[in-house]
């Protein structure tokens, strides 16, 4: 499989935009995908944000394993960062996010009042890799379509300030990936969840790797969803059996690999296979330097 290495020019500009505008904000909201909290963390964000108050938001928590999500919240708390789980599509957890924003800047705002400065809106910046749901969150918080949304990465371009209820002004930024994935497993997980454009990937190979992972870690879900009588040791055999059970066959009885690949990837991303988290704090050694 080709090395996943995707860093369009607009992402370099986004990094510069975040650095330039950081001084304007009181708090940074770092948005992660609850299914892949480490793989969806841009390591450059730590370097860029430095000492600003920060809140980690685990979005798409409705698609993730709830036990693993709780483990991640505890993990980030140990690192000294508050983390909350939300579902931007239903709005679950957004009230908690609003109160966390105010808590994070309370000391700074109290200081302003003591100095006799007028009360001003809290200024927050939202950052994250592509397709983790920034636009959906903003639209939920404003109650209108302030930000473009799409199920493909790279929809938001340029920066925009959005006024939220609760006297908060939010700076939206485009999704930012990092220049290369040193661990190819990180690239694979981002491909599974849709943070890398499908157009630049070998979709059949990505689906095969996803099937291998799910058959190993979530065999019961795979058996139930795809009517598999048993899980084979060979991932390609499992892919073939899924294709046969779903009618992904072309003339001559051959497997339509593109079609079965799209079925499995779409059903994983929409949560139809089950509530699945692809990484746990327990297996961090290989994916993060603490």
Tab-separated table of C-alpha atoms in Angstrom:
chain	number	residue	atom	x	y	z
A	1	UNK	CA	0.000	0.000	0.000
A	2	UNK	CA	1.228	3.506	-0.782
A	3	UNK	CA	2.594	5.650	2.026
A	4	UNK	CA	-0.081	8.038	3.289
A	5	UNK	CA	1.400	11.516	3.115
A	6	UNK	CA	-1.092	14.313	2.555
A	7	UNK	CA	-0.292	17.939	3.240
A	8	UNK	CA	-1.916	20.368	0.807
A	9	UNK	CA	-0.689	23.946	0.789
A	10	UNK	CA	-3.804	25.266	2.535
A	11	UNK	CA	-2.879	23.235	5.628
A	12	UNK	CA	0.474	25.031	5.886
A	13	UNK	CA	-1.458	28.304	5.708
A	14	UNK	CA	-3.814	27.063	8.443
A	15	UNK	CA	-0.889	26.414	10.787
A	16	UNK	CA	0.358	29.965	10.182
A	17	UNK	CA	-3.178	31.333	10.645
A	18	UNK	CA	-3.528	29.576	14.031
A	19	UNK	CA	-0.140	30.856	15.193
A	20	UNK	CA	-0.949	34.401	14.086
A	21	UNK	CA	-4.387	34.530	15.740
A	22	UNK	CA	-3.557	32.732	18.980
A	23	UNK	CA	-2.887	36.003	20.796
A	24	UNK	CA	-6.464	37.102	20.048
A	25	UNK	CA	-8.106	34.221	21.918
A	26	UNK	CA	-8.567	33.241	25.570
A	27	UNK	CA	-9.060	29.489	25.145
A	28	UNK	CA	-8.428	26.808	22.512
A	29	UNK	CA	-10.924	24.026	21.807
A	30	UNK	CA	-9.113	21.008	20.395
A	31	UNK	CA	-11.546	18.759	18.561
A	32	UNK	CA	-10.755	15.041	18.279
A	33	UNK	CA	-12.581	12.025	16.864
A	34	UNK	CA	-13.655	9.893	19.850
A	35	UNK	CA	-12.945	6.725	17.851
A	36	UNK	CA	-9.277	7.691	17.324
A	37	UNK	CA	-8.341	10.291	19.962
A	38	UNK	CA	-4.586	9.933	19.503
A	39	UNK	CA	-4.486	9.472	15.744
A	40	UNK	CA	-6.770	12.483	15.302
A	41	UNK	CA	-4.546	14.699	17.483
A	42	UNK	CA	-2.245	16.876	15.458
A	43	UNK	CA	1.051	16.832	17.401
A	44	UNK	CA	1.778	20.322	16.034
A	45	UNK	CA	-1.157	21.704	18.043
A	46	UNK	CA	0.732	21.170	21.343
A	47	UNK	CA	3.664	23.085	19.925
A	48	UNK	CA	1.463	25.909	18.539
A	49	UNK	CA	-0.942	26.352	21.481
A	50	UNK	CA	1.718	26.134	24.237
A	51	UNK	CA	0.323	27.737	27.445
A	52	UNK	CA	-3.196	28.748	26.358
A	53	UNK	CA	-6.055	27.183	28.356
A	54	UNK	CA	-7.320	24.238	26.339
A	55	UNK	CA	-10.388	21.989	26.267
A	56	UNK	CA	-10.321	18.654	24.444
A	57	UNK	CA	-13.601	17.707	22.809
A	58	UNK	CA	-14.184	14.078	21.813
A	59	UNK	CA	-16.717	14.368	19.014
A	60	UNK	CA	-18.636	11.513	17.348
A	61	UNK	CA	-18.860	9.880	20.778
A	62	UNK	CA	-22.127	8.258	19.627
A	63	UNK	CA	-20.027	6.115	17.237
A	64	UNK	CA	-17.360	5.189	19.811
A	65	UNK	CA	-17.232	2.565	22.546
A	66	UNK	CA	-18.494	4.439	25.682
A	67	UNK	CA	-16.101	2.591	28.029
A	68	UNK	CA	-13.121	3.604	25.927
A	69	UNK	CA	-14.373	7.203	25.750
A	70	UNK	CA	-14.456	7.341	29.570
A	71	UNK	CA	-10.903	5.973	29.687
A	72	UNK	CA	-9.771	8.735	27.320
A	73	UNK	CA	-11.429	11.453	29.416
A	74	UNK	CA	-9.546	10.167	32.481
A	75	UNK	CA	-6.321	9.929	30.485
A	76	UNK	CA	-6.459	13.570	29.337
A	77	UNK	CA	-7.408	14.703	32.844
A	78	UNK	CA	-4.179	13.079	34.111
A	79	UNK	CA	-2.322	15.207	31.552
A	80	UNK	CA	-3.984	18.275	33.052
A	81	UNK	CA	-6.454	18.932	30.212
A	82	UNK	CA	-10.235	18.764	30.657
A	83	UNK	CA	-11.901	16.542	28.069
A	84	UNK	CA	-15.587	16.116	27.294
A	85	UNK	CA	-17.500	13.786	24.981
A	86	UNK	CA	-20.043	15.247	22.579
A	87	UNK	CA	-22.182	14.362	19.594
A	88	UNK	CA	-22.296	17.416	17.347
A	89	UNK	CA	-25.171	16.030	15.261
A	90	UNK	CA	-27.582	15.558	18.193
A	91	UNK	CA	-26.115	18.351	20.340
A	92	UNK	CA	-25.369	16.031	23.291
A	93	UNK	CA	-22.623	17.514	25.491
A	94	UNK	CA	-22.625	21.006	23.951
A	95	UNK	CA	-24.035	22.668	27.101
A	96	UNK	CA	-21.147	21.161	29.029
A	97	UNK	CA	-18.725	22.553	26.444
A	98	UNK	CA	-20.139	26.058	26.926
A	99	UNK	CA	-19.707	25.873	30.700
A	100	UNK	CA	-16.159	24.469	30.290
A	101	UNK	CA	-15.255	27.440	28.071
A	102	UNK	CA	-16.418	29.902	30.757
A	103	UNK	CA	-14.650	27.952	33.527
A	104	UNK	CA	-11.372	27.918	31.584
A	105	UNK	CA	-11.265	31.730	31.312
A	106	UNK	CA	-12.979	32.721	34.591
A	107	UNK	CA	-9.736	33.752	36.293
A	108	UNK	CA	-8.665	35.909	33.344
A	109	UNK	CA	-12.080	37.570	33.070
A	110	UNK	CA	-12.205	38.245	36.834
A	111	UNK	CA	-8.788	39.914	36.562
A	112	UNK	CA	-10.055	42.214	33.814
A	113	UNK	CA	-12.998	43.329	35.973
A	114	UNK	CA	-10.672	43.942	38.967
A	115	UNK	CA	-8.554	46.190	36.760
A	116	UNK	CA	-11.660	48.171	35.834
A	117	UNK	CA	-11.713	46.940	32.234
A	118	UNK	CA	-15.061	46.466	30.579
A	119	UNK	CA	-16.545	42.993	30.214
A	120	UNK	CA	-16.006	41.591	26.753
A	121	UNK	CA	-17.001	38.355	25.005
A	122	UNK	CA	-14.907	35.255	25.674
A	123	UNK	CA	-12.835	34.539	22.579
A	124	UNK	CA	-12.262	30.890	21.709
A	125	UNK	CA	-10.510	29.190	18.801
A	126	UNK	CA	-11.535	25.757	17.527
A	127	UNK	CA	-8.856	23.572	15.945
A	128	UNK	CA	-8.740	20.022	14.659
A	129	UNK	CA	-7.911	17.782	11.730
A	130	UNK	CA	-10.301	17.609	8.735
A	131	UNK	CA	-13.720	15.993	9.041
A	132	UNK	CA	-13.956	15.793	12.845
A	133	UNK	CA	-17.126	17.886	12.907
A	134	UNK	CA	-16.043	21.489	13.566
A	135	UNK	CA	-18.648	22.949	11.230
A	136	UNK	CA	-21.449	20.815	12.715
A	137	UNK	CA	-20.543	22.005	16.233
A	138	UNK	CA	-20.501	25.655	15.184
A	139	UNK	CA	-23.856	25.332	13.438
A	140	UNK	CA	-25.328	23.690	16.545
A	141	UNK	CA	-23.954	26.383	18.856
A	142	UNK	CA	-25.198	29.249	16.696
A	143	UNK	CA	-28.494	27.622	15.746
A	144	UNK	CA	-27.894	28.482	12.119
A	145	UNK	CA	-25.679	27.450	9.243
A	146	UNK	CA	-22.721	29.706	9.942
A	147	UNK	CA	-20.174	27.174	8.755
A	148	UNK	CA	-20.190	24.935	5.723
A	149	UNK	CA	-20.509	21.251	6.531
A	150	UNK	CA	-19.767	18.158	4.549
A	151	UNK	CA	-18.949	14.522	5.075
A	152	UNK	CA	-15.663	15.010	3.243
A	153	UNK	CA	-12.534	16.639	4.658
A	154	UNK	CA	-11.494	20.074	3.497
A	155	UNK	CA	-14.883	21.843	3.409
A	156	UNK	CA	-13.946	24.777	5.690
A	157	UNK	CA	-11.554	27.259	4.064
A	158	UNK	CA	-10.132	30.435	5.605
A	159	UNK	CA	-10.875	31.741	9.072
A	160	UNK	CA	-14.200	33.062	10.293
A	161	UNK	CA	-15.405	34.579	13.571
A	162	UNK	CA	-18.783	33.322	14.764
A	163	UNK	CA	-20.818	34.796	17.623
A	164	UNK	CA	-22.280	32.186	19.976
A	165	UNK	CA	-24.845	32.413	22.749
A	166	UNK	CA	-23.390	32.920	26.230
A	167	UNK	CA	-21.269	35.916	25.132
A	168	UNK	CA	-18.688	33.817	23.290
A	169	UNK	CA	-16.952	34.642	20.022
A	170	UNK	CA	-15.482	31.642	18.223
A	171	UNK	CA	-12.711	31.655	15.632
A	172	UNK	CA	-13.140	28.749	13.243
A	173	UNK	CA	-10.093	27.444	11.397
A	174	UNK	CA	-9.789	24.951	8.525
A	175	UNK	CA	-8.809	21.381	9.373
A	176	UNK	CA	-5.076	20.841	9.716
A	177	UNK	CA	-3.240	17.552	9.225
A	178	UNK	CA	0.466	17.172	9.898
A	179	UNK	CA	3.053	16.904	7.105
A	180	UNK	CA	3.659	13.155	7.343
A	181	UNK	CA	2.531	10.176	9.348
A	182	UNK	CA	5.565	8.566	10.941
A	183	UNK	CA	3.386	5.697	12.096
A	184	UNK	CA	1.470	4.321	9.111
A	185	UNK	CA	-1.159	2.900	11.510
A	186	UNK	CA	-2.109	6.505	12.286
A	187	UNK	CA	-2.618	7.159	8.581
A	188	UNK	CA	-4.727	4.016	8.272
A	189	UNK	CA	-6.989	4.980	11.184
A	190	UNK	CA	-7.522	8.446	9.715
A	191	UNK	CA	-8.372	6.821	6.392
A	192	UNK	CA	-10.883	4.501	8.129
A	193	UNK	CA	-12.648	7.434	9.814
A	194	UNK	CA	-12.651	9.696	6.728
A	195	UNK	CA	-10.140	12.370	7.744
A	196	UNK	CA	-8.085	11.726	4.610
A	197	UNK	CA	-9.803	12.173	1.271
A	198	UNK	CA	-10.959	8.839	-0.139
A	199	UNK	CA	-9.945	10.008	-3.634
A	200	UNK	CA	-6.235	9.748	-2.803
A	201	UNK	CA	-6.470	6.277	-1.258
A	202	UNK	CA	-6.586	2.713	-2.504
A	203	UNK	CA	-10.079	2.119	-1.099
A	204	UNK	CA	-9.972	-1.684	-1.524
A	205	UNK	CA	-6.752	-1.993	0.505
A	206	UNK	CA	-8.023	0.412	3.174
A	207	UNK	CA	-11.207	-1.674	3.517
A	208	UNK	CA	-9.210	-4.915	3.723
A	209	UNK	CA	-7.095	-3.460	6.560
A	210	UNK	CA	-10.279	-2.287	8.327
A	211	UNK	CA	-11.858	-5.742	7.972
A	212	UNK	CA	-8.692	-7.355	9.373
A	213	UNK	CA	-8.747	-5.006	12.366
A	214	UNK	CA	-12.468	-5.401	13.082
A	215	UNK	CA	-12.417	-9.182	12.694
A	216	UNK	CA	-9.609	-9.340	15.240
A	217	UNK	CA	-10.939	-6.802	17.764
A	218	UNK	CA	-14.720	-6.906	17.216
A	219	UNK	CA	-15.455	-10.393	15.798
A	220	UNK	CA	-18.974	-10.573	17.269
A	221	UNK	CA	-19.997	-7.307	15.596
A	222	UNK	CA	-18.624	-8.490	12.251
A	223	UNK	CA	-20.359	-11.875	12.454
A	224	UNK	CA	-23.693	-10.237	13.307
A	225	UNK	CA	-23.512	-7.458	10.739
A	226	UNK	CA	-22.292	-9.525	7.806
A	227	UNK	CA	-23.862	-12.911	8.660
A	228	UNK	CA	-20.460	-14.598	8.888
A	229	UNK	CA	-20.627	-18.141	10.256
A	230	UNK	CA	-17.014	-17.837	11.405
A	231	UNK	CA	-14.033	-15.465	11.225
A	232	UNK	CA	-11.222	-16.692	8.954
A	233	UNK	CA	-7.533	-16.133	9.709
A	234	UNK	CA	-7.110	-14.664	6.223
A	235	UNK	CA	-8.553	-11.136	5.973
A	236	UNK	CA	-9.164	-11.452	2.235
A	237	UNK	CA	-11.330	-14.550	2.817
A	238	UNK	CA	-13.420	-12.534	5.291
A	239	UNK	CA	-13.736	-9.755	2.707
A	240	UNK	CA	-14.837	-12.311	0.075
A	241	UNK	CA	-17.442	-13.792	2.449
A	242	UNK	CA	-18.817	-10.329	3.255
A	243	UNK	CA	-19.019	-9.604	-0.499
A	244	UNK	CA	-20.908	-12.842	-1.182
A	245	UNK	CA	-23.349	-12.262	1.689
A	246	UNK	CA	-24.003	-8.720	0.478
A	247	UNK	CA	-24.294	-9.580	-3.220
A	248	UNK	CA	-21.183	-7.643	-4.229
A	249	UNK	CA	-20.606	-9.915	-7.206
A	250	UNK	CA	-19.996	-9.042	-10.862
A	251	UNK	CA	-20.254	-11.113	-14.062
A	252	UNK	CA	-18.591	-14.486	-13.921
A	253	UNK	CA	-19.136	-14.720	-10.161
A	254	UNK	CA	-16.162	-12.441	-9.451
A	255	UNK	CA	-15.998	-10.278	-6.297
A	256	UNK	CA	-16.693	-6.564	-6.781
A	257	UNK	CA	-13.974	-5.373	-4.384
A	258	UNK	CA	-14.686	-1.675	-4.888
A	259	UNK	CA	-18.324	-2.156	-3.964
A	260	UNK	CA	-17.709	-4.315	-0.872
A	261	UNK	CA	-14.948	-1.907	0.223
A	262	UNK	CA	-17.371	1.021	0.083
A	263	UNK	CA	-20.060	-0.962	1.953
A	264	UNK	CA	-17.771	-1.826	4.884
A	265	UNK	CA	-16.179	1.635	5.133
A	266	UNK	CA	-19.560	3.419	4.940
A	267	UNK	CA	-21.119	1.106	7.542
A	268	UNK	CA	-18.165	1.526	9.894
A	269	UNK	CA	-18.257	5.340	9.576
A	270	UNK	CA	-22.007	5.504	10.170
A	271	UNK	CA	-21.857	3.230	13.242
A	272	UNK	CA	-23.914	0.437	11.665
A	273	UNK	CA	-21.324	-2.212	12.555
A	274	UNK	CA	-21.389	-1.091	16.204
A	275	UNK	CA	-19.903	1.430	18.654
A	276	UNK	CA	-16.227	1.009	17.891
A	277	UNK	CA	-13.081	2.730	19.190
A	278	UNK	CA	-9.884	1.952	17.293
A	279	UNK	CA	-7.387	2.887	20.009
A	280	UNK	CA	-7.246	2.829	23.784
A	281	UNK	CA	-5.014	4.630	26.317
A	282	UNK	CA	-3.682	1.142	27.097
A	283	UNK	CA	-1.889	0.883	23.738
A	284	UNK	CA	-0.319	4.331	23.666
A	285	UNK	CA	3.332	3.327	23.742
A	286	UNK	CA	3.538	2.958	19.984
A	287	UNK	CA	1.457	5.973	18.974
A	288	UNK	CA	2.387	8.828	21.287
A	289	UNK	CA	5.364	10.171	23.126
A	290	UNK	CA	4.182	11.327	26.487
